[in-house]
Amino acid sequence: MFSLSESASGSLSFRDRSSVSPHFRPGPRPPARGAPQGAGDYMAGLNPEQRLAVETTEGPVLVLAGAGTGKTRVLTTRLAHILATGKARPWELLVVTFTNKAAREMRERITHLIGPSAEGLRWLGTFHSVAAQILRRHAELVGLKSSFTILDMDDQERVLKQLLEAANIDTKRWTPRSLSGMIDHWKNRGWTPDTLPAGEDFANGKGKGLYAAYQARLVSLNACDFGDLLLHNLTILGKNPALAEDYRRRFKYILVDEYQDTNVAQYLWLRLLSSSTGNVCCVGDDDQSIYGWRGAEVDNILRFERDFPGAKVIRLERNYRSTSHILGAASGLIEANKGRLGKTLWTEADGGEKVRVQGVWDGEAESRLIADEIETQRRAGRKYSDIAILVRASFQMRAFEERFVLLAIPYTVVGGPRFFERAEIRDAHAYLRLIQSEDDDLAFERIVNTPKRGIGDTSVQKILAIARQHNLSALTAVRGLINTDELQARTRTALSNFVRDLDRWRAMAGTVTHGELTETILEESGYTDMQRADRASGQTRLDNLKELTQSMQAFDSLQAYLEHVSLVMDLDRGAGEDAVQIMTLHAAKGLEFPLVFLPGWEEGVFPSQRSIDEKGEKGLEEERRLAYVGVTRAREDARISFAANRLVYGRWTSQLPSRFVDELPIDHVQAESDTGYYGAGPGLKEAKSRWDDTPVFGAGYSSPGWKRAQSFTASTTPRDRMARNAVIEGKGRLIATGDPKASSNWARGERVFHQKFGYGAIRAIEGNKLVVDFEKAGEKKVIDTFVEKT
DNA sequence: CGTAACCTGGTTTTT
DNA sequence: CCAGGTTACG
């Protein structure tokens, strides 16, 4: 499945030959793709701005590429152009992306344009994989061996937990996870323990010390984490100007994809590898910056012209993906953001369907609505794989999955737990790592008693304590402990068997393939037996392990394989089948679908409460960009929905429609509501409210939800009527009727009835929200339009 | 040393 | 509500 090629210098490049569904291939449509090769031909079909972006090779360039404007095409053509005109040779180009998927796609497309010489693009990869390549060459400058291992988050947290415990810090109050987040954040900003600014801290003054201790521990494990790959680069290049100069001369042209998602460390790294007048081309879209929460600085792209004086800015604004209504809705939405460079997307694809906005009673009704619509579309000839459901958070996925299983609609969840994060895969890797490196204490801990060998926690702790005392690795310590009286006889026997097995496997390593070796280890260690005994999920895990041993065969060294796994490997699962795609909005970036459903546009869900609480206006703007990304994924049809009630963590909560719904320009939107929270105003004739004629939900449906909706429909309180007549105001935007400032006609202590919660008394009034003490359901916050006076 | 009750926290996620 | 982790017991 994976092919590996070794370039002259010994560096490795990987390509995944597995086929990928065509819908995962973004790219401009009208100009024919795959133009015939030959000098100049690669330019055919580019529009003037795209052509300019390709031909402006000298000096700093910022390409602002809006959604669906053919960004990848421009990037690859630009590279082809530089190579075809002989301005540089493949190994003189530095090309960085964020994801492996993007890197892989770029390599494929360049290969398509220029042929096999694309193999020479040694410095094309993710920030992290390129940084890892550089770090392996100079590892000794930061105290590592060039064979260092790269820890994932799990390992990282394990180390941190030990450090926290050693420092007698309450790991409940100060969790390893939050410390790991903190350290990550520091590394993202380019701060080492020495340069950590005052004020940055963890656990009341222990932050700096813990950070330093963690770094020291990593060195002793001959390991580094993801953040270190870049941070160590900064240290090495910063302290060795001659070396940095060397790299600057080497990289004649630098190309950066998704520049809006770079963090400070990545920015500094780029600055070290380029001069301010250098040939640096950054491509991005400030409106699609959605990774601020993990350190991305939109500022980097907003500041580009100041950072690189004389930089040329080229805007790609012609959209080849979506209809004008979709584009209009998305553009209107994003206009509400302040900090942006500004772009106006346009298309020649006029008309199409307006973006449909639908309000429903609850989450269940929402999934029912969407599932029904999918079936309708299916009958009309649309493929399942043309349809995507994009959610803000993964908890929203379950409702759809349940519904789809019920109706036998095929679906795939994109993202989710990753193959290499599964316990069984990590266990197998731990065995391999321990064979590879005696120092890998983390691997030792992981598998010393998996499967059970009678080496319990107390024994392991004792071993680790002794190892630390003598400054030895755990495994080395064990070799000694086998022959002393410090451990119980039974434990010693178990340990000595374990060590003997390890040594035998290590001896085998040279004589058999990695796949065979892994199979032998898993069999002889009893690991497979352990899984076979597990009726519940043992078979799945064994299947996963089978897949693992197979994909390993393609690598010619264990070291190469392990590097690939920790840095590069990701599997395209579920691609190719005809199935509805369910994924988060984040996972959808860069993809496109004919029909896109965007459920859960409710305050608190989207925008998510936390992003607003934690980051205020900045967080809100990022959420809005996320909404923009969501809408612009759609080619023909975008459907937004929101529910009035939702089950969150097992509790019913009343929901307000998202402010983003209000922000959609009315000209491009068709709105409907089942609950009356939004309705058809005078100007929205075509969006006939279902209130007046047909029952809210289709006939034949009979769940409690239906009854609730029915009785709710029948209620005629004044506020209900008001709510139904949602109005269009001001500059042609939908305005929610739930006006927080409307004078309340409720009184504290008043008895009310709620369709879902029953009878209760009003405790407090907050704008249009009431805190009600319900007799059965307890205290709840509800929207006033959903209760009646009794 | 292993299992069962209990508790707690709970976006987004790549490398 | 529910998964994962910790504590309390046998």
Tab-separated table of N, CA and C (backbone and C1' of nucleotides) in Angstrom, chain A residues 153 156 160 176-192 195-197 199-202 211 214-215 225-228 231 234 263-266 268 291-297 615 618, chain B residues 14-15:
chain	number	residue	atom	x	y	z
A	153	MET	N	1.407	12.338	21.781
A	153	MET	CA	0.822	13.007	22.941
A	153	MET	C	0.664	12.075	24.129
A	156	GLN	N	3.920	11.683	25.786
A	156	GLN	CA	4.228	12.978	26.363
A	156	GLN	C	3.528	13.134	27.719
A	160	LEU	N	5.000	13.513	31.577
A	160	LEU	CA	4.624	14.665	32.394
A	160	LEU	C	3.960	14.236	33.694
A	176	PRO	N	-1.758	16.280	33.831
A	176	PRO	CA	-0.698	16.142	32.838
A	176	PRO	C	-1.152	16.711	31.487
A	177	ARG	N	-2.423	16.517	31.216
A	177	ARG	CA	-2.948	17.008	29.945
A	177	ARG	C	-2.833	18.526	29.823
A	178	SER	N	-3.199	19.208	30.907
A	178	SER	CA	-3.150	20.671	30.811
A	178	SER	C	-1.703	21.158	30.762
A	179	LEU	N	-0.807	20.445	31.475
A	179	LEU	CA	0.606	20.824	31.391
A	179	LEU	C	1.127	20.583	29.971
A	180	SER	N	0.726	19.472	29.404
A	180	SER	CA	1.145	19.178	28.041
A	180	SER	C	0.642	20.258	27.076
A	181	GLY	N	-0.593	20.693	27.312
A	181	GLY	CA	-1.140	21.776	26.503
A	181	GLY	C	-0.349	23.057	26.666
A	182	MET	N	0.033	23.317	27.906
A	182	MET	CA	0.794	24.521	28.223
A	182	MET	C	2.163	24.492	27.522
A	183	ILE	N	2.849	23.364	27.680
A	183	ILE	CA	4.185	23.247	27.088
A	183	ILE	C	4.097	23.329	25.563
A	184	ASP	N	3.072	22.695	25.018
A	184	ASP	CA	2.847	22.789	23.583
A	184	ASP	C	2.696	24.244	23.153
A	185	HIS	N	1.894	24.944	23.939
A	185	HIS	CA	1.651	26.347	23.654
A	185	HIS	C	2.960	27.130	23.675
A	186	TRP	N	3.772	26.864	24.676
A	186	TRP	CA	5.065	27.556	24.767
A	186	TRP	C	5.935	27.227	23.563
A	187	LYS	N	5.947	25.966	23.205
A	187	LYS	CA	6.779	25.577	22.066
A	187	LYS	C	6.269	26.190	20.767
A	188	ASN	N	4.948	26.243	20.648
A	188	ASN	CA	4.359	26.882	19.471
A	188	ASN	C	4.785	28.338	19.348
A	189	ARG	N	5.042	28.952	20.491
A	189	ARG	CA	5.452	30.346	20.447
A	189	ARG	C	6.958	30.505	20.353
A	190	GLY	N	7.655	29.383	20.344
A	190	GLY	CA	9.098	29.431	20.200
A	190	GLY	C	9.858	29.669	21.493
A	191	TRP	N	9.208	29.411	22.634
A	191	TRP	CA	9.868	29.642	23.914
A	191	TRP	C	10.493	28.374	24.474
A	192	THR	N	11.756	28.454	24.813
A	192	THR	CA	12.425	27.364	25.532
A	192	THR	C	12.302	27.675	27.021
A	195	THR	N	13.901	30.968	27.753
A	195	THR	CA	13.353	32.216	27.224
A	195	THR	C	11.874	32.392	27.568
A	196	LEU	N	11.397	31.543	28.466
A	196	LEU	CA	9.989	31.624	28.855
A	196	LEU	C	9.717	32.965	29.538
A	197	PRO	N	8.789	33.745	29.002
A	197	PRO	CA	8.532	35.062	29.592
A	197	PRO	C	7.937	34.937	30.999
A	199	GLY	N	5.367	35.419	33.816
A	199	GLY	CA	3.919	35.443	33.671
A	199	GLY	C	3.390	34.160	33.057
A	200	GLU	N	4.245	33.500	32.277
A	200	GLU	CA	3.846	32.196	31.750
A	200	GLU	C	4.129	31.176	32.833
A	201	ASP	N	3.099	30.483	33.280
A	201	ASP	CA	3.338	29.616	34.428
A	201	ASP	C	2.368	28.452	34.487
A	202	PHE	N	2.660	27.544	35.397
A	202	PHE	CA	1.813	26.390	35.645
A	202	PHE	C	1.980	25.991	37.106
A	211	TYR	N	8.922	22.550	32.941
A	211	TYR	CA	9.269	22.585	31.526
A	211	TYR	C	10.723	22.144	31.342
A	214	TYR	N	11.142	18.490	32.045
A	214	TYR	CA	10.591	17.699	30.937
A	214	TYR	C	11.593	17.625	29.789
A	215	GLN	N	12.178	18.766	29.449
A	215	GLN	CA	13.140	18.773	28.352
A	215	GLN	C	14.344	17.882	28.682
A	225	ASP	N	9.346	15.709	21.336
A	225	ASP	CA	7.942	15.710	20.960
A	225	ASP	C	7.764	16.529	19.682
A	226	PHE	N	6.543	16.637	19.221
A	226	PHE	CA	6.304	17.329	17.958
A	226	PHE	C	6.775	18.784	17.986
A	227	GLY	N	6.470	19.427	19.096
A	227	GLY	CA	6.863	20.824	19.214
A	227	GLY	C	8.373	20.998	19.129
A	228	ASP	N	9.103	20.025	19.684
A	228	ASP	CA	10.565	20.105	19.684
A	228	ASP	C	11.150	20.089	18.277
A	231	LEU	N	11.173	23.594	17.516
A	231	LEU	CA	11.900	24.375	18.517
A	231	LEU	C	13.400	24.089	18.473
A	234	LEU	N	14.938	25.849	15.694
A	234	LEU	CA	15.171	27.260	15.989
A	234	LEU	C	16.452	27.433	16.783
A	263	ASN	N	2.061	28.871	13.137
A	263	ASN	CA	2.218	29.445	14.472
A	263	ASN	C	3.525	30.223	14.533
A	264	VAL	N	3.804	30.785	15.696
A	264	VAL	CA	4.982	31.651	15.812
A	264	VAL	C	6.265	30.886	15.520
A	265	ALA	N	6.360	29.665	16.067
A	265	ALA	CA	7.577	28.886	15.858
A	265	ALA	C	7.804	28.605	14.371
A	266	GLN	N	6.731	28.295	13.680
A	266	GLN	CA	6.860	28.024	12.252
A	266	GLN	C	7.239	29.286	11.488
A	268	LEU	N	8.984	31.792	12.766
A	268	LEU	CA	10.394	32.055	13.053
A	268	LEU	C	11.296	31.128	12.243
A	291	TYR	N	-7.349	27.338	13.107
A	291	TYR	CA	-6.555	26.583	14.067
A	291	TYR	C	-5.896	27.451	15.123
A	292	GLY	N	-6.518	28.584	15.416
A	292	GLY	CA	-5.982	29.457	16.446
A	292	GLY	C	-5.832	28.748	17.775
A	293	TRP	N	-6.754	27.872	18.070
A	293	TRP	CA	-6.736	27.156	19.357
A	293	TRP	C	-5.548	26.224	19.490
A	294	ARG	N	-4.865	25.993	18.384
A	294	ARG	CA	-3.670	25.172	18.572
A	294	ARG	C	-2.436	25.945	18.135
A	295	GLY	N	-2.524	27.242	18.287
A	295	GLY	CA	-1.335	28.070	18.167
A	295	GLY	C	-1.183	28.852	16.879
A	296	ALA	N	-2.085	28.643	15.915
A	296	ALA	CA	-1.968	29.378	14.660
A	296	ALA	C	-2.188	30.869	14.915
A	297	GLU	N	-1.416	31.668	14.225
A	297	GLU	CA	-1.499	33.113	14.375
A	297	GLU	C	-1.973	33.725	13.060
A	615	LYS	N	-11.900	32.901	24.491
A	615	LYS	CA	-11.163	33.803	23.609
A	615	LYS	C	-11.965	35.034	23.184
A	618	LYS	N	-12.113	37.306	19.602
A	618	LYS	CA	-11.209	36.565	18.706
A	618	LYS	C	-11.730	35.160	18.434
B	14	DT	P	-6.361	15.319	12.771
B	14	DT	O5'	-5.304	15.786	11.702
B	14	DT	C5'	-5.263	17.147	11.306
B	14	DT	C4'	-3.821	17.593	11.407
B	14	DT	C3'	-2.841	16.427	11.431
B	14	DT	O3'	-2.132	16.459	10.212
B	14	DT	C1'	-2.332	17.996	13.162
B	15	DT	P	-1.183	15.221	9.985
B	15	DT	O5'	0.189	15.631	10.665
B	15	DT	C5'	0.753	16.899	10.351
B	15	DT	C4'	1.909	17.163	11.292
B	15	DT	C3'	2.847	15.977	11.475
B	15	DT	O3'	4.162	16.364	11.134
B	15	DT	C1'	2.199	16.866	13.571
